[in-house]
Amino acid sequence: MKARTPDVTVVVAVYNTMPYLTECLNSLLGQSIGRDRLEIVAVDDGSTDDSGRELDRFAALHPDTVKVIHQANSGGPAAPSNRALEVATGRFVYFVGSDDYLGEEALERMVKCADKNGSDVVVGKMVGTNGRYVHQALYKENAADVSLYDSALPFTLANTKLFRRDLVEQHKLRFPENLPVGSDQPFTIEACVRARKISVVADYTCYYAVKRGDASNITYRADHLARLRCTAEIMDFTAGLLPAGPERDAVLRRHFTWELAKLVQDDFPALDRDLQRDICAGIARLADAYFTDGIRDAMDVKRRVRICLARAGAIDALCEAITSEKLHGAPPFVVEGDRAYARYPGFRDSLTGLPDRCYELVGEAVPGRLAQGTELLASAWEQEGEGITYTASVRVPVVGDTAGAVLRLARGAMPKSADKAGARKLRADHSLPAPVGHHSTEPAEDGAGTVLHSRVPLERCDAKLGARVYLEVAGLTYEIPVPGTDKPMPLSRRWGSLDDPYRAAAVVNDKGRVVVTTAQMYPPKKSLASRVKTTLVRGFKRK
């Protein structure tokens, strides 16, 4: 009798992952694709807990589905994954971490996607649990054919994907066994380079990546130099696959933005000086080889500056940049005409010698930084005759050409898209009315910002008006709601004529933003006919 050919072989590299392993295996055996279409190859890499015995228990219960291999510890997932590939028989192979688990329909949906589209690689939606971060940009929508070079795929290089086994064997794809961290990346990168088609299943959560309670995942345990060495080998491997140019840049930008930038995070200033030098030297070697203008300009300014300072060996400036941002937030922007720069340490420092471009905001969204650095210093009412004026002094994290900054009392709520950042960039074709009132700016006392002083007269109307600063940064206009949490608000005021008074109030809404409300204190009563009409209309709407 001819042995069946399963649709998919799931490879599980196992080392000391109890009790997570049990949930992982149960999620595989419970797949909707059915056990007759499934093969599980689990390789115990010399576990010292009960993982090996648990694998044997599952193999005894499901001998037609689960194959178990035991071997001496190799130090990482690469060797056991390679061993599993030697015995895999499925049309596709899928790799799962032994502390992670799958959604019930994951394999069925991915195999169906591959068969429908002729895909060599299928990426199923992956989410993190227990605080584990997983990049989500690739999973906005299903896609039959995505490219490694113009999508978020380079930021999703884990091997937790469905691969056509013919592709794997045709190109003899295997995992480098000398890398303790990131050994799945060369495999995934080459598979995506060689693939005829790469598809994405985004409308179903296929994979749940678990951060263990003790954070003992190997990714979290590797030291700085090990991560640097592994990243260097991955980048050099990628450079051997792809010639210099935009396609190579699209992949390597991930490594500058992610792996290398992680080496110069908050813990860097506390490291031993020799270790700091070694890290900077390693980053410099990779930057000299691969840090093109295209990669530089595509990076956010925070990470770009840190990579540039490390490349220059400016350890003191790098430590100052990291520490200052951790303690005080992002530095101010220096605005010069239609250009703007983040004033990190080393900016226009002859000793550092970095070009302005390293610090420039290049096509970068900056609302979050502007919102973070905007602070209400004072607010009050000024009354004269029957009129009233709202006055406010607001500090913004911008220096230089700020004469055009104004405060407006704007109708309508900010769009929800602005909530996370706390501010928003206006469209290039936006149109704003002429500013009302009087506005002036002066440098903040510490030289790290600008104080905007505004006086805005109120109109006699019933309205809720958001207090928002509008200013230009690098030729673009930004709208920044004035934050008011924990700031004293002026007491409500009565104003207007004696026979038609209004009430003005400044409050902080549930999003922490200052809102000025005006309302007629004694609005004229509606006629009986008008009240009856309103009641009838409301009753009709309820029906």
C-alpha positions in Angstrom: 0.0 0.0 0.0 1.4 3.4 -1.0 2.2 5.7 1.9 0.2 8.9 2.0 1.8 12.2 1.1 0.7 14.8 3.7 -0.1 18.3 2.6 2.0 19.8 5.2 4.9 18.8 7.5 5.1 20.9 10.7 8.6 21.1 12.0 9.0 21.6 15.8 12.4 22.2 17.2 12.2 21.5 21.0 14.4 22.4 23.9 13.1 22.7 27.4 9.8 24.3 26.6 7.4 22.6 29.1 4.6 23.3 29.8 4.2 25.4 26.6 5.1 22.4 24.5 1.8 20.6 25.4 -0.3 23.5 24.2 1.8 23.8 21.0 1.3 20.1 20.2 -2.4 20.1 21.0 -2.9 23.1 18.7 -1.2 21.1 15.9 -3.2 17.9 16.3 -6.4 20.0 16.5 -5.9 21.6 13.2 -9.0 21.7 10.9 -6.9 20.4 8.0 -7.2 17.0 9.5 -4.6 14.5 10.7 -4.7 12.6 7.4 -3.2 15.7 5.7 -0.7 16.4 8.4 2.7 15.3 9.5 4.4 16.5 12.6 8.2 16.1 13.0 9.4 17.2 16.4 13.2 17.1 17.2 14.2 17.1 20.8 17.5 19.0 21.0 18.8 17.4 24.2 16.1 18.8 26.5 16.8 18.4 30.3 13.2 19.0 31.4 10.2 16.8 30.5 10.0 17.9 26.9 11.4 14.7 25.5 9.0 12.5 27.5 6.1 14.7 26.4 7.0 14.3 22.8 7.2 10.5 23.2 3.8 10.5 24.8 2.2 12.3 21.9 4.0 10.0 19.4 2.6 7.0 21.2 -0.9 8.4 21.1 -0.7 9.5 17.5 1.9 7.3 15.7 0.6 8.0 12.2 1.0 11.7 12.7 3.8 12.5 15.1 7.4 11.6 14.5 10.0 12.3 17.2 13.7 12.5 16.9 16.0 12.8 19.9 19.5 14.3 19.6 22.3 15.9 21.7 21.9 19.6 22.4 23.2 21.7 19.5 22.7 25.1 21.1 19.9 26.5 18.9 16.9 25.7 16.7 18.9 25.5 13.4 20.3 21.9 13.7 17.0 20.3 14.9 15.1 22.1 12.1 17.6 20.8 9.5 17.3 17.3 10.9 13.5 17.5 10.6 13.8 18.6 6.9 15.7 15.5 6.2 12.7 13.3 7.0 9.8 15.7 6.0 7.5 14.3 3.4 4.8 17.0 3.1 4.1 19.1 0.0 4.7 22.0 2.2 6.7 22.6 5.4 5.8 24.8 8.2 7.9 25.8 11.2 6.5 26.5 14.6 8.3 27.4 17.9 7.7 24.8 20.5 6.5 27.5 23.0 4.0 28.9 20.5 0.7 27.7 19.1 -1.5 27.9 16.0 -5.1 29.1 15.4 -7.3 26.1 14.6 -7.8 26.8 10.9 -4.2 28.1 10.3 -2.8 25.2 8.2 -6.0 24.6 6.2 -6.2 28.3 5.2 -2.5 28.6 4.3 -2.5 25.5 2.2 -5.7 26.5 0.5 -4.1 29.9 -0.3 -0.9 28.3 -1.6 -2.9 26.0 -3.9 -5.2 28.7 -5.2 -2.4 31.2 -6.0 0.5 28.8 -6.8 2.4 30.3 -3.9 5.9 29.1 -2.8 5.7 30.9 0.5 2.6 31.8 2.5 2.7 34.2 5.4 -0.1 33.7 7.9 -1.0 36.5 10.3 1.1 36.3 13.5 0.4 38.0 16.8 2.3 38.2 20.1 1.0 37.1 23.5 2.1 37.9 27.0 3.7 41.1 25.8 5.7 39.7 22.9 6.1 42.2 20.1 5.2 41.1 16.5 5.4 43.5 13.6 1.9 43.9 12.1 2.3 46.1 9.0 2.2 43.1 6.6 -1.2 41.9 7.9 -3.4 44.8 6.8 -5.1 42.7 4.1 -5.0 39.4 2.3 -2.6 39.4 -0.6 -2.1 36.9 -3.4 1.4 38.2 -4.4 3.6 40.4 -2.3 7.2 41.3 -2.9 10.1 41.2 -0.5 11.2 44.6 -1.9 8.2 46.8 -1.6 6.3 45.5 1.4 6.7 45.1 5.1 7.9 41.5 4.5 11.6 42.3 5.5 10.3 43.1 9.0 8.7 39.6 9.2 11.6 37.3 8.6 10.8 34.6 11.1 10.5 31.1 9.5 7.0 30.7 10.9 5.6 30.5 7.3 4.4 27.9 4.9 7.1 26.9 2.4 6.7 24.7 -0.7 9.0 21.8 0.0 10.0 21.5 -3.7 11.4 25.0 -3.4 13.3 24.1 -0.2 14.9 21.0 -1.7 15.5 22.5 -5.2 17.7 25.3 -3.7 18.9 23.1 -0.8 17.7 25.7 1.7 18.9 24.9 5.3 19.5 26.8 8.5 23.0 28.0 9.4 23.9 26.1 12.5 26.6 28.6 13.7 24.1 31.3 14.5 22.6 31.3 18.0 20.2 34.1 17.1 18.4 34.7 13.8 19.3 31.4 12.1 15.8 31.4 10.5 16.5 34.7 8.7 18.9 33.5 5.9 16.5 30.6 5.2 13.5 32.9 5.0 15.3 35.6 3.0 16.6 33.1 0.4 13.2 31.4 0.1 11.5 34.7 -0.5 14.2 35.7 -3.1 13.8 32.4 -4.9 9.9 32.1 -4.6 7.8 32.6 -7.7 5.0 34.0 -5.5 4.6 35.0 -1.9 1.1 35.3 -0.4 -0.4 36.7 2.8 -3.3 35.4 4.9 -4.2 38.4 7.0 -7.9 37.8 7.8 -7.3 35.0 10.3 -4.8 34.8 13.2 -2.7 31.8 12.2 0.2 32.0 14.7 0.4 33.0 18.4 3.9 33.9 19.4 4.4 33.4 23.2 6.8 35.3 25.4 7.5 33.0 28.2 6.8 34.2 31.7 10.5 34.2 32.6 11.5 35.7 29.2 13.7 32.7 28.6 13.1 32.6 24.8 16.5 32.4 23.1 15.9 35.8 21.4 15.8 37.5 24.8 18.9 35.7 26.2 21.6 36.5 23.6 24.2 39.0 24.5 25.2 42.1 22.6 28.2 40.8 20.7 26.4 37.5 19.8 23.6 39.5 18.3 26.0 41.8 16.5 27.9 38.8 15.0 24.7 37.0 13.9 23.3 40.2 12.4 26.6 40.8 10.5 26.5 37.2 9.1 22.8 37.6 8.0 23.6 40.9 6.3 26.6 39.6 4.5 24.6 36.5 3.4 21.9 38.8 2.0 24.5 40.9 0.2 25.7 37.7 -1.4 22.2 36.9 -2.7 21.2 40.4 -3.9 23.4 42.9 -5.8 23.8 46.4 -4.5 20.7 48.5 -5.2 17.2 49.2 -4.1 16.2 45.6 -3.6 19.2 44.9 -1.3 18.5 48.2 0.5 14.8 47.1 1.1 15.9 44.1 3.0 19.0 45.5 4.8 17.1 48.5 6.0 15.3 46.1 8.4 18.6 45.2 10.0 19.7 48.8 10.6 16.3 49.7 11.9 15.8 46.7 14.0 18.8 44.5 15.0 21.5 47.1 14.9 19.4 49.9 16.4 18.6 47.5 19.3 22.3 47.4 20.2 22.2 51.1 21.0 19.1 51.3 23.1 18.6 52.5 26.7 21.1 49.9 28.2 24.0 51.0 26.0 25.3 53.9 28.3 25.7 51.5 31.2 27.8 49.0 29.2 31.5 48.5 29.7 33.5 51.0 27.6 35.3 48.2 25.7 32.0 46.6 24.9 30.7 50.0 23.7 33.7 50.3 21.4 33.2 46.8 20.0 29.6 47.5 19.3 30.3 50.7 17.6 33.1 49.2 15.6 30.8 46.4 14.4 28.1 48.8 13.4 30.7 50.9 11.6 31.9 48.0 9.6 28.3 47.2 8.5 27.4 50.8 7.9 30.5 51.3 5.7 29.5 48.3 3.6 25.7 48.7 3.4 24.4 52.0 4.9 23.4 53.7 1.6 21.8 57.1 1.3 18.6 55.3 0.5 18.6 53.3 3.7 19.7 56.3 5.7 16.9 58.5 4.4 14.2 55.8 4.9 15.0 55.4 8.6 13.3 57.4 11.3 15.6 60.1 12.7 16.0 58.6 16.2 17.5 55.4 14.9 19.3 57.0 12.1 21.2 59.4 14.4 22.2 56.6 16.7 23.5 54.5 13.8 25.5 57.5 12.5 27.0 58.3 15.9 28.0 54.7 16.4 29.5 54.6 13.0 31.5 57.7 13.8 32.7 56.2 17.1 31.2 59.2 18.9 30.4 57.1 22.0 30.0 60.1 24.4 27.5 61.8 22.1 25.7 58.5 21.5 25.4 57.9 25.3 24.1 61.5 25.8 21.6 61.1 23.0 20.2 57.9 24.5 20.2 59.2 28.1 18.7 62.6 27.3 15.9 61.1 25.3 15.1 58.6 28.0 14.9 61.3 30.7 13.5 64.3 28.8 11.9 62.9 25.7 12.7 63.7 22.1 14.9 66.8 21.4 13.5 69.9 19.8 13.3 70.4 16.1 15.4 73.1 14.5 13.3 74.6 11.7 15.2 76.4 8.9 12.9 77.4 6.0 11.5 74.2 4.5 14.0 72.0 6.3 14.0 70.7 9.9 16.5 68.8 12.0 16.3 66.9 15.3 18.7 68.6 17.6 20.4 65.5 19.0 23.9 65.6 20.5 26.5 65.9 17.8 24.3 68.1 15.6 26.7 70.5 13.7 29.5 69.5 16.1 32.9 69.7 14.3 34.3 66.9 16.5 31.6 64.5 15.5 31.7 65.6 11.9 28.3 64.2 10.9 26.4 65.8 7.9 23.1 67.6 8.6 21.4 64.9 6.6 21.8 62.5 9.5 19.7 64.7 11.7 17.2 65.9 9.1 13.5 65.0 9.1 13.2 63.2 5.7 9.7 62.4 4.7 9.1 61.4 8.3 5.9 61.6 10.3 6.6 63.8 13.4 3.2 64.4 15.0 4.0 62.1 18.0 7.2 64.0 18.8 5.5 67.4 18.5 2.6 66.2 20.7 5.0 64.8 23.3 7.0 68.0 23.6 4.0 70.4 23.6 3.1 71.8 27.1 0.6 74.3 28.3 2.3 76.8 30.5 -0.5 79.2 31.4 -4.1 80.0 30.4 -6.5 82.7 31.4 -9.4 85.0 30.4 -9.1 88.6 29.6 -12.4 90.6 29.7 -12.9 94.1 28.3 -16.4 95.5 28.0 -18.8 92.9 26.7 -16.0 90.9 25.0 -13.8 88.1 26.4 -10.5 86.7 25.1 -8.9 83.3 25.8 -5.1 83.6 26.4 -2.6 80.8 26.5 1.1 80.3 26.6 2.2 77.0 25.1 5.7 75.6 24.8 6.4 73.7 21.6 9.5 71.5 20.9 10.7 73.6 18.0 13.4 76.2 17.6 14.3 78.4 14.7 11.8 79.7 12.2 8.6 79.6 14.3 7.1 83.0 13.6 4.2 81.4 11.8 3.0 79.4 14.8 -0.6 80.2 15.9 -3.2 78.9 18.4 -6.7 78.4 17.1 -9.9 77.4 18.7 -11.1 74.8 16.3 -14.6 73.3 15.8 -15.0 69.5 15.6 -13.1 66.6 17.0 -9.6 65.5 15.8 -9.8 62.4 13.6 -9.3 59.1 15.4 -6.1 58.6 13.3 -4.5 61.4 15.3 -5.3 59.9 18.7 -2.3 57.6 19.0 0.2 60.2 17.9 -1.6 62.9 19.8 -1.4 65.3 16.8 -1.6 65.1 13.0 0.0 66.3 9.8 -2.4 68.3 7.6 -2.6 67.4 3.9 -0.5 69.4 1.5 -3.7 70.9 -0.1 -5.3 71.9 3.2 -6.8 75.3 3.6 -7.0 77.1 6.9 -8.9 80.4 7.6 -6.9 83.4 8.6 -5.8 83.2 12.3 -7.9 85.1 14.8 -6.4 87.2 17.5 -2.8 88.0 18.3 0.1 85.5 18.4 3.8 85.9 19.2 6.7 83.6 19.9 9.9 83.7 21.9 12.6 81.2 22.7 12.1 79.2 25.8 14.5 80.0 28.6 16.4 76.7 28.2 16.8 77.3 24.5 15.3 73.9 23.8 11.9 75.1 22.6 9.7 78.0 21.7 6.9 79.6 23.7 3.8 80.7 21.8 1.7 83.4 23.4 -1.8 83.7 22.0 -4.8 85.9 22.6 -8.0 84.6 20.9 -11.3 86.5 21.2 -14.4 84.4 21.6 -17.5 84.7 19.4 -21.0 84.8 20.9 -22.3 81.3 20.0 -22.9 77.9 21.4 -19.7 75.9 20.6 -17.1 73.4 21.8 -13.7 74.5 20.5 -10.5 72.6 20.7 -7.4 74.6 21.6 -4.8 73.6 19.0 -1.4 74.8 17.9 -0.6 75.0 14.2 3.0 75.3 13.0 5.1 74.4 10.0 8.0 71.9 10.2 10.0 71.1 7.1 7.4 72.7 4.8 4.4 70.7 6.3 1.7 72.0 8.7 1.0 70.1 11.9 -2.0 70.4 14.1 -1.3 69.8 17.8 -4.1 69.7 20.4 -3.0 71.6 23.6 -2.7 69.1 26.4 -4.2 70.2 29.7 -4.0 67.2 32.1 -2.8 68.3 35.5 -2.8 71.9 34.4 -4.9 74.5 36.2 -7.8 75.8 34.1 -9.2 79.3 34.5 -12.6 79.5 36.3 -15.7 79.8 34.1 -16.7 83.4 33.2 -19.9 85.2 32.4 -19.6 87.6 29.6 -21.6 89.5 27.0 -24.4 92.0 27.6 -26.5 92.0 30.7 -29.7 91.1 28.8 -28.0 88.4 26.7 -25.1 86.9 28.8 -22.9 84.0 27.7 -20.8 81.5 29.7 -17.2 80.6 28.8 -15.4 77.6 30.3 -12.0 75.9 29.7 -12.0 72.2 30.4 -9.9 69.1 29.8 -11.7 66.4 27.8 -11.3 62.7 28.3 -8.4 62.6 25.9 -6.5 65.2 28.0 -7.0 68.1 25.6 -8.1 71.6 26.3 -11.5 72.5 25.1 -13.1 75.9 25.3 -16.9 76.0 25.5 -19.2 78.9 25.0 -22.9 78.9 25.5 -25.8 81.3 25.9 -26.9 81.4 29.5 -30.6 82.1 29.0 -31.5 80.9 25.5 -35.0 81.9 24.4 -37.7 79.4 25.1 -39.1 77.6 22.1 -42.7 78.2 21.2 -45.3 75.5 22.0 -45.6 74.7 18.3 -41.9 74.3 18.0 -41.7 72.0 21.0 -44.5 69.8 19.7 -42.8 69.5 16.4 -39.5 68.5 18.0 -41.3 65.9 20.1 -43.0 64.4 17.1 -39.8 64.3 15.1 -38.0 62.5 17.9 -40.8 60.0 18.2 -40.8 59.3 14.5 -37.0 58.8 14.5 -37.3 56.2 17.3 -39.7 54.2 15.2 
